[in-house]
């Protein structure tokens, strides 16, 4: 495939792709900035940096700092959910046994 001569008014394909890629990156950066994602991540990373004892699991630290549940929170909620599902089945079973026969 021949490339356009240096003096050609047509841009080279790789130049166009680079400009397109750069404009997409810039658009994405503006989106992150406008939606306060950059500020939130910066605050979390500064907090992690200033932490005197480095956490063993920095990803969990970041999740928690951003308001996400920790693994123990998740495990606890999952166990509670499983218990409640079992209780629902038990109550539905009892309800089926005590329900009057339909005519």
PDB file of C-alpha atoms in Angstrom:
ATOM      1  CA  UNK A   1       0.000   0.000   0.000  1.00  0.00           C
ATOM      2  CA  UNK A   2       1.468   3.311  -1.011  1.00  0.00           C
ATOM      3  CA  UNK A   3       1.497   6.238   1.367  1.00  0.00           C
ATOM      4  CA  UNK A   4       0.692   9.728   0.114  1.00  0.00           C
ATOM      5  CA  UNK A   5       3.683  11.875  -0.728  1.00  0.00           C
ATOM      6  CA  UNK A   6       4.926  14.185   1.995  1.00  0.00           C
ATOM      7  CA  UNK A   7       3.493  17.235   0.203  1.00  0.00           C
ATOM      8  CA  UNK A   8       0.120  15.542  -0.305  1.00  0.00           C
ATOM      9  CA  UNK A   9      -2.952  17.451   0.946  1.00  0.00           C
ATOM     10  CA  UNK A  10      -4.405  14.118   2.154  1.00  0.00           C
ATOM     11  CA  UNK A  11      -3.385  13.081   5.658  1.00  0.00           C
ATOM     12  CA  UNK A  12      -1.808   9.678   6.131  1.00  0.00           C
ATOM     13  CA  UNK A  13      -4.160   7.007   7.554  1.00  0.00           C
ATOM     14  CA  UNK A  14      -2.085   6.546  10.724  1.00  0.00           C
ATOM     15  CA  UNK A  15      -2.173  10.313  11.329  1.00  0.00           C
ATOM     16  CA  UNK A  16      -5.981  10.291  11.053  1.00  0.00           C
ATOM     17  CA  UNK A  17      -6.238   7.313  13.398  1.00  0.00           C
ATOM     18  CA  UNK A  18      -3.920   9.025  15.878  1.00  0.00           C
ATOM     19  CA  UNK A  19      -5.981  12.226  15.793  1.00  0.00           C
ATOM     20  CA  UNK A  20      -9.178  10.235  16.197  1.00  0.00           C
ATOM     21  CA  UNK A  21      -7.701   8.278  19.087  1.00  0.00           C
ATOM     22  CA  UNK A  22      -6.424  11.450  20.741  1.00  0.00           C
ATOM     23  CA  UNK A  23      -9.777  13.198  20.373  1.00  0.00           C
ATOM     24  CA  UNK A  24     -11.550  10.182  21.871  1.00  0.00           C
ATOM     25  CA  UNK A  25      -9.132  10.216  24.814  1.00  0.00           C
ATOM     26  CA  UNK A  26      -9.689  13.930  25.315  1.00  0.00           C
ATOM     27  CA  UNK A  27     -13.465  13.497  25.141  1.00  0.00           C
ATOM     28  CA  UNK A  28     -13.293  10.688  27.698  1.00  0.00           C
ATOM     29  CA  UNK A  29     -11.036  12.759  29.992  1.00  0.00           C
ATOM     30  CA  UNK A  30     -13.541  15.645  29.854  1.00  0.00           C
ATOM     31  CA  UNK A  31     -16.369  13.225  30.644  1.00  0.00           C
ATOM     32  CA  UNK A  32     -14.476  11.883  33.698  1.00  0.00           C
ATOM     33  CA  UNK A  33     -13.679  15.399  34.837  1.00  0.00           C
ATOM     34  CA  UNK A  34     -17.242  16.684  34.368  1.00  0.00           C
ATOM     35  CA  UNK A  35     -18.729  13.729  36.264  1.00  0.00           C
ATOM     36  CA  UNK A  36     -16.276  14.217  39.193  1.00  0.00           C
ATOM     37  CA  UNK A  37     -14.704  10.793  38.709  1.00  0.00           C
ATOM     38  CA  UNK A  38     -11.192  12.261  38.583  1.00  0.00           C
ATOM     39  CA  UNK A  39     -11.768  14.163  41.842  1.00  0.00           C
ATOM     40  CA  UNK A  40     -13.161  11.100  43.606  1.00  0.00           C
ATOM     41  CA  UNK A  41     -10.316   8.855  42.466  1.00  0.00           C
ATOM     42  CA  UNK A  42      -7.725  11.482  43.374  1.00  0.00           C
ATOM     43  CA  UNK A  43      -9.149  11.811  46.893  1.00  0.00           C
ATOM     44  CA  UNK A  44      -9.162   8.037  47.373  1.00  0.00           C
ATOM     45  CA  UNK A  45      -5.604   7.668  46.091  1.00  0.00           C
ATOM     46  CA  UNK A  46      -4.392  10.521  48.329  1.00  0.00           C
ATOM     47  CA  UNK A  47      -6.096   8.821  51.297  1.00  0.00           C
ATOM     48  CA  UNK A  48      -4.382   5.548  50.397  1.00  0.00           C
ATOM     49  CA  UNK A  49      -1.044   7.342  50.027  1.00  0.00           C
ATOM     50  CA  UNK A  50      -1.433   9.011  53.421  1.00  0.00           C
ATOM     51  CA  UNK A  51      -2.420   5.743  55.114  1.00  0.00           C
ATOM     52  CA  UNK A  52       0.383   5.001  57.620  1.00  0.00           C
ATOM     53  CA  UNK A  53      -0.088   1.237  57.353  1.00  0.00           C
ATOM     54  CA  UNK A  54      -0.473   0.088  53.774  1.00  0.00           C
ATOM     55  CA  UNK A  55      -3.572  -2.123  53.474  1.00  0.00           C
ATOM     56  CA  UNK A  56      -2.953  -5.719  52.403  1.00  0.00           C
ATOM     57  CA  UNK A  57      -5.729  -5.411  49.827  1.00  0.00           C
ATOM     58  CA  UNK A  58      -5.562  -1.932  48.290  1.00  0.00           C
ATOM     59  CA  UNK A  59      -8.401  -2.667  45.851  1.00  0.00           C
ATOM     60  CA  UNK A  60     -10.707  -3.453  48.789  1.00  0.00           C
ATOM     61  CA  UNK A  61      -9.539  -0.242  50.469  1.00  0.00           C
ATOM     62  CA  UNK A  62     -10.424   1.738  47.330  1.00  0.00           C
ATOM     63  CA  UNK A  63     -13.818   0.031  46.995  1.00  0.00           C
ATOM     64  CA  UNK A  64     -14.639   0.816  50.617  1.00  0.00           C
ATOM     65  CA  UNK A  65     -13.433   4.423  50.275  1.00  0.00           C
ATOM     66  CA  UNK A  66     -15.703   4.846  47.247  1.00  0.00           C
ATOM     67  CA  UNK A  67     -18.650   3.503  49.245  1.00  0.00           C
ATOM     68  CA  UNK A  68     -18.751  -0.055  47.961  1.00  0.00           C
ATOM     69  CA  UNK A  69     -19.327  -3.041  50.227  1.00  0.00           C
ATOM     70  CA  UNK A  70     -16.352  -4.915  51.601  1.00  0.00           C
ATOM     71  CA  UNK A  71     -16.034  -8.647  51.004  1.00  0.00           C
ATOM     72  CA  UNK A  72     -17.193  -9.335  54.573  1.00  0.00           C
ATOM     73  CA  UNK A  73     -20.251  -7.091  54.010  1.00  0.00           C
ATOM     74  CA  UNK A  74     -20.990  -8.985  50.805  1.00  0.00           C
ATOM     75  CA  UNK A  75     -20.580 -12.382  52.504  1.00  0.00           C
ATOM     76  CA  UNK A  76     -22.804 -11.307  55.387  1.00  0.00           C
ATOM     77  CA  UNK A  77     -25.545 -10.037  53.073  1.00  0.00           C
ATOM     78  CA  UNK A  78     -25.359 -13.189  50.962  1.00  0.00           C
ATOM     79  CA  UNK A  79     -25.725 -15.391  54.065  1.00  0.00           C
ATOM     80  CA  UNK A  80     -28.692 -13.310  55.246  1.00  0.00           C
ATOM     81  CA  UNK A  81     -30.272 -13.563  51.803  1.00  0.00           C
ATOM     82  CA  UNK A  82     -29.859 -17.362  51.797  1.00  0.00           C
ATOM     83  CA  UNK A  83     -31.435 -17.587  55.280  1.00  0.00           C
ATOM     84  CA  UNK A  84     -34.382 -15.446  54.210  1.00  0.00           C
ATOM     85  CA  UNK A  85     -34.944 -17.553  51.089  1.00  0.00           C
ATOM     86  CA  UNK A  86     -35.020 -20.688  53.237  1.00  0.00           C
ATOM     87  CA  UNK A  87     -37.483 -19.010  55.628  1.00  0.00           C
ATOM     88  CA  UNK A  88     -39.733 -18.038  52.708  1.00  0.00           C
ATOM     89  CA  UNK A  89     -39.755 -21.628  51.444  1.00  0.00           C
ATOM     90  CA  UNK A  90     -40.546 -22.890  54.938  1.00  0.00           C
ATOM     91  CA  UNK A  91     -43.433 -20.427  55.355  1.00  0.00           C
ATOM     92  CA  UNK A  92     -44.790 -21.187  51.882  1.00  0.00           C
ATOM     93  CA  UNK A  93     -44.691 -24.875  52.702  1.00  0.00           C
ATOM     94  CA  UNK A  94     -46.551 -24.299  55.988  1.00  0.00           C
ATOM     95  CA  UNK A  95     -49.085 -22.115  54.230  1.00  0.00           C
ATOM     96  CA  UNK A  96     -49.721 -24.865  51.666  1.00  0.00           C
ATOM     97  CA  UNK A  97     -50.328 -27.406  54.424  1.00  0.00           C
ATOM     98  CA  UNK A  98     -52.774 -25.244  56.362  1.00  0.00           C
ATOM     99  CA  UNK A  99     -54.681 -23.743  53.454  1.00  0.00           C
ATOM    100  CA  UNK A 100     -58.313 -24.926  53.254  1.00  0.00           C
ATOM    101  CA  UNK A 101     -59.174 -27.129  50.306  1.00  0.00           C
ATOM    102  CA  UNK A 102     -60.827 -25.223  47.483  1.00  0.00           C
ATOM    103  CA  UNK A 103     -64.258 -26.307  46.379  1.00  0.00           C
TER     104      UNK A 103
END
